[in-house]
């Protein structure tokens, strides 16, 4: 969250919220258990974590949390996750961030140490290498690689 605030990237922040909401809707429609953890400051008394579950309340809770989220950090996401989340078998972590940095790398390592697959989506991803150049960017995608330029409905 701190990355968005430092870069004054309000539009990218809004696009990320839309992508997170869309992913939550799609996964819920397909019957997957979903949850959300954020280190962002929230309007009101809403907790910053919704444990992974498959229930009728999950999607409304996630969408409400996203609607209350400010572009302001309340601390380390890694510390937030270590304090409150238990990772169960069969889980895949999805990380959204403004750019790749040491903090996002630490989050990926957190999942990897627990043998949980993780996929990252980054707003400020540098351009892909040109033909002939090699670069390892395992499971890190630019948000523009999944976002559609127009609404589906």
C-alpha positions as a Markdown table, in Angstrom:
| # | Residue | x | y | z |
|---|---|---|---|---|
| 1 | Unk | 0.0 | 0.0 | 0.0 |
| 2 | Unk | 2.9 | 2.3 | 0.8 |
| 3 | Unk | 4.1 | 2.1 | -2.8 |
| 4 | Unk | 0.9 | 3.6 | -4.2 |
| 5 | Unk | 1.0 | 6.5 | -1.7 |
| 6 | Unk | 4.7 | 7.3 | -2.3 |
| 7 | Unk | 4.1 | 7.3 | -6.0 |
| 8 | Unk | 0.8 | 9.3 | -5.7 |
| 9 | Unk | -0.6 | 6.6 | -8.0 |
| 10 | Unk | -4.3 | 7.0 | -7.3 |
| 11 | Unk | -5.4 | 5.8 | -10.7 |
| 12 | Unk | -3.2 | 2.7 | -10.4 |
| 13 | Unk | -4.6 | 2.1 | -6.9 |
| 14 | Unk | -8.2 | 2.2 | -8.2 |
| 15 | Unk | -7.3 | -0.1 | -11.1 |
| 16 | Unk | -5.8 | -2.5 | -8.6 |
| 17 | Unk | -8.9 | -2.4 | -6.4 |
| 18 | Unk | -11.0 | -3.2 | -9.5 |
| 19 | Unk | -8.8 | -6.1 | -10.5 |
| 20 | Unk | -8.9 | -7.5 | -6.9 |
| 21 | Unk | -12.7 | -7.2 | -6.9 |
| 22 | Unk | -13.1 | -8.8 | -10.3 |
| 23 | Unk | -10.9 | -11.7 | -9.3 |
| 24 | Unk | -12.8 | -12.2 | -6.1 |
| 25 | Unk | -16.1 | -12.2 | -8.0 |
| 26 | Unk | -14.8 | -14.6 | -10.6 |
| 27 | Unk | -13.3 | -17.1 | -8.1 |
| 28 | Unk | -16.4 | -17.0 | -6.0 |
| 29 | Unk | -18.6 | -17.7 | -9.0 |
| 30 | Unk | -16.4 | -20.7 | -9.8 |
| 31 | Unk | -16.9 | -22.0 | -6.2 |
| 32 | Unk | -13.4 | -21.3 | -4.8 |
| 33 | Unk | -12.7 | -20.2 | -1.3 |
| 34 | Unk | -11.4 | -16.7 | -1.2 |
| 35 | Unk | -10.0 | -14.3 | 1.4 |
| 36 | Unk | -8.2 | -11.0 | 1.6 |
| 37 | Unk | -5.4 | -9.5 | 3.7 |
| 38 | Unk | -4.4 | -5.8 | 3.4 |
| 39 | Unk | -2.0 | -3.5 | 5.2 |
| 40 | Unk | -4.0 | -0.5 | 4.1 |
| 41 | Unk | -5.8 | 1.9 | 6.3 |
| 42 | Unk | -9.6 | 1.4 | 6.3 |
| 43 | Unk | -12.5 | 3.8 | 6.8 |
| 44 | Unk | -14.5 | 2.6 | 9.8 |
| 45 | Unk | -13.9 | -0.4 | 12.1 |
| 46 | Unk | -13.6 | -3.0 | 9.3 |
| 47 | Unk | -10.7 | -5.5 | 10.0 |
| 48 | Unk | -7.9 | -5.6 | 7.4 |
| 49 | Unk | -8.2 | -9.4 | 7.0 |
| 50 | Unk | -10.9 | -11.7 | 5.8 |
| 51 | Unk | -9.8 | -15.3 | 6.3 |
| 52 | Unk | -10.1 | -17.7 | 3.4 |
| 53 | Unk | -13.5 | -19.4 | 3.3 |
| 54 | Unk | -16.2 | -20.4 | 1.0 |
| 55 | Unk | -19.5 | -18.8 | 2.2 |
| 56 | Unk | -22.2 | -16.5 | 1.1 |
| 57 | Unk | -20.7 | -13.7 | 3.3 |
| 58 | Unk | -17.2 | -13.9 | 1.7 |
| 59 | Unk | -17.8 | -11.8 | -1.4 |
| 60 | Unk | -19.8 | -9.0 | 0.2 |
| 61 | Unk | -17.2 | -8.8 | 3.0 |
| 62 | Unk | -14.3 | -8.6 | 0.5 |
| 63 | Unk | -16.1 | -6.0 | -1.6 |
| 64 | Unk | -16.9 | -3.9 | 1.5 |
| 65 | Unk | -13.3 | -4.1 | 2.6 |
| 66 | Unk | -12.1 | -2.9 | -0.8 |
| 67 | Unk | -14.6 | 0.0 | -0.7 |
| 68 | Unk | -13.3 | 1.1 | 2.7 |
| 69 | Unk | -9.6 | 0.9 | 1.7 |
| 70 | Unk | -7.6 | 4.1 | 1.7 |
| 71 | Unk | -4.4 | 4.6 | -0.3 |
| 72 | Unk | -2.4 | 4.6 | 3.0 |
| 73 | Unk | -0.3 | 2.0 | 4.7 |
| 74 | Unk | -0.8 | 1.0 | 8.3 |
| 75 | Unk | 2.4 | -1.1 | 8.5 |
| 76 | Unk | 4.1 | -4.1 | 6.9 |
| 77 | Unk | 1.9 | -6.5 | 4.9 |
| 78 | Unk | 4.3 | -9.3 | 5.9 |
| 79 | Unk | 3.8 | -8.6 | 9.6 |
| 80 | Unk | 0.0 | -8.4 | 9.1 |
| 81 | Unk | 0.0 | -11.8 | 7.4 |
| 82 | Unk | 2.3 | -13.4 | 10.0 |
| 83 | Unk | 0.1 | -12.2 | 12.8 |
| 84 | Unk | -3.2 | -13.3 | 11.5 |
| 85 | Unk | -3.3 | -15.7 | 8.7 |
| 86 | Unk | -3.2 | -19.4 | 8.7 |
| 87 | Unk | -2.5 | -20.9 | 5.3 |
| 88 | Unk | -4.3 | -24.1 | 4.5 |
| 89 | Unk | -3.5 | -26.8 | 2.0 |
| 90 | Unk | -4.7 | -26.1 | -1.6 |
| 91 | Unk | -4.3 | -22.4 | -1.3 |
| 92 | Unk | -2.7 | -20.1 | -4.0 |
| 93 | Unk | -1.6 | -16.7 | -2.9 |
| 94 | Unk | -2.2 | -13.7 | -5.2 |
| 95 | Unk | -0.3 | -10.5 | -4.5 |
| 96 | Unk | -1.2 | -7.1 | -6.0 |
| 97 | Unk | 1.3 | -4.3 | -5.7 |
| 98 | Unk | 2.3 | -1.1 | -7.4 |
| 99 | Unk | 5.9 | -2.2 | -8.2 |
| 100 | Unk | 8.3 | -5.0 | -7.5 |
| 101 | Unk | 10.5 | -4.2 | -4.5 |
| 102 | Unk | 12.0 | -5.9 | -1.5 |
| 103 | Unk | 8.7 | -5.9 | 0.4 |
| 104 | Unk | 6.9 | -7.8 | -2.4 |
| 105 | Unk | 9.8 | -10.2 | -2.7 |
| 106 | Unk | 9.5 | -10.9 | 1.0 |
| 107 | Unk | 5.7 | -11.6 | 0.6 |
| 108 | Unk | 6.4 | -14.1 | -2.2 |
| 109 | Unk | 9.1 | -15.8 | 0.0 |
| 110 | Unk | 6.6 | -16.0 | 2.8 |
| 111 | Unk | 4.3 | -18.0 | 0.6 |
| 112 | Unk | 7.1 | -20.1 | -0.9 |
| 113 | Unk | 8.4 | -21.0 | 2.6 |
| 114 | Unk | 5.0 | -22.4 | 3.3 |
| 115 | Unk | 4.9 | -24.3 | 0.0 |
| 116 | Unk | 2.0 | -22.1 | -1.2 |
| 117 | Unk | 2.1 | -21.2 | -4.9 |
| 118 | Unk | 2.0 | -17.4 | -5.4 |
| 119 | Unk | 1.2 | -15.2 | -8.4 |
| 120 | Unk | 2.0 | -11.5 | -8.4 |
| 121 | Unk | 0.4 | -8.6 | -10.3 |
| 122 | Unk | 2.3 | -5.4 | -10.5 |
| 123 | Unk | 1.2 | -2.0 | -11.8 |
| 124 | Unk | 4.6 | -0.6 | -12.4 |
| 125 | Unk | 6.2 | -3.6 | -14.0 |
| 126 | Unk | 9.2 | -2.8 | -16.2 |
| 127 | Unk | 8.9 | -3.7 | -19.9 |
| 128 | Unk | 9.5 | -7.3 | -20.9 |
| 129 | Unk | 13.0 | -8.1 | -22.2 |
| 130 | Unk | 13.6 | -7.9 | -25.9 |
| 131 | Unk | 14.1 | -11.0 | -28.0 |
| 132 | Unk | 17.4 | -12.6 | -27.3 |
| 133 | Unk | 17.5 | -11.2 | -23.7 |
| 134 | Unk | 16.8 | -13.5 | -20.8 |
| 135 | Unk | 15.2 | -12.5 | -17.6 |
| 136 | Unk | 13.6 | -14.6 | -14.9 |
| 137 | Unk | 10.3 | -13.2 | -13.7 |
| 138 | Unk | 8.5 | -16.2 | -12.5 |
| 139 | Unk | 4.7 | -15.7 | -11.9 |
| 140 | Unk | 4.9 | -11.9 | -11.9 |
| 141 | Unk | 2.6 | -10.2 | -14.3 |
| 142 | Unk | 1.8 | -6.6 | -15.2 |
| 143 | Unk | -1.7 | -5.6 | -14.2 |
| 144 | Unk | -2.1 | -4.4 | -17.8 |
| 145 | Unk | -1.6 | -8.1 | -18.9 |
| 146 | Unk | -4.9 | -9.1 | -17.2 |
| 147 | Unk | -6.9 | -5.9 | -17.3 |
| 148 | Unk | -9.4 | -5.3 | -20.1 |
| 149 | Unk | -9.6 | -1.8 | -21.5 |
| 150 | Unk | -13.4 | -1.8 | -21.4 |
| 151 | Unk | -16.1 | -3.4 | -19.1 |
| 152 | Unk | -17.5 | -6.8 | -20.1 |
| 153 | Unk | -21.1 | -5.9 | -19.5 |
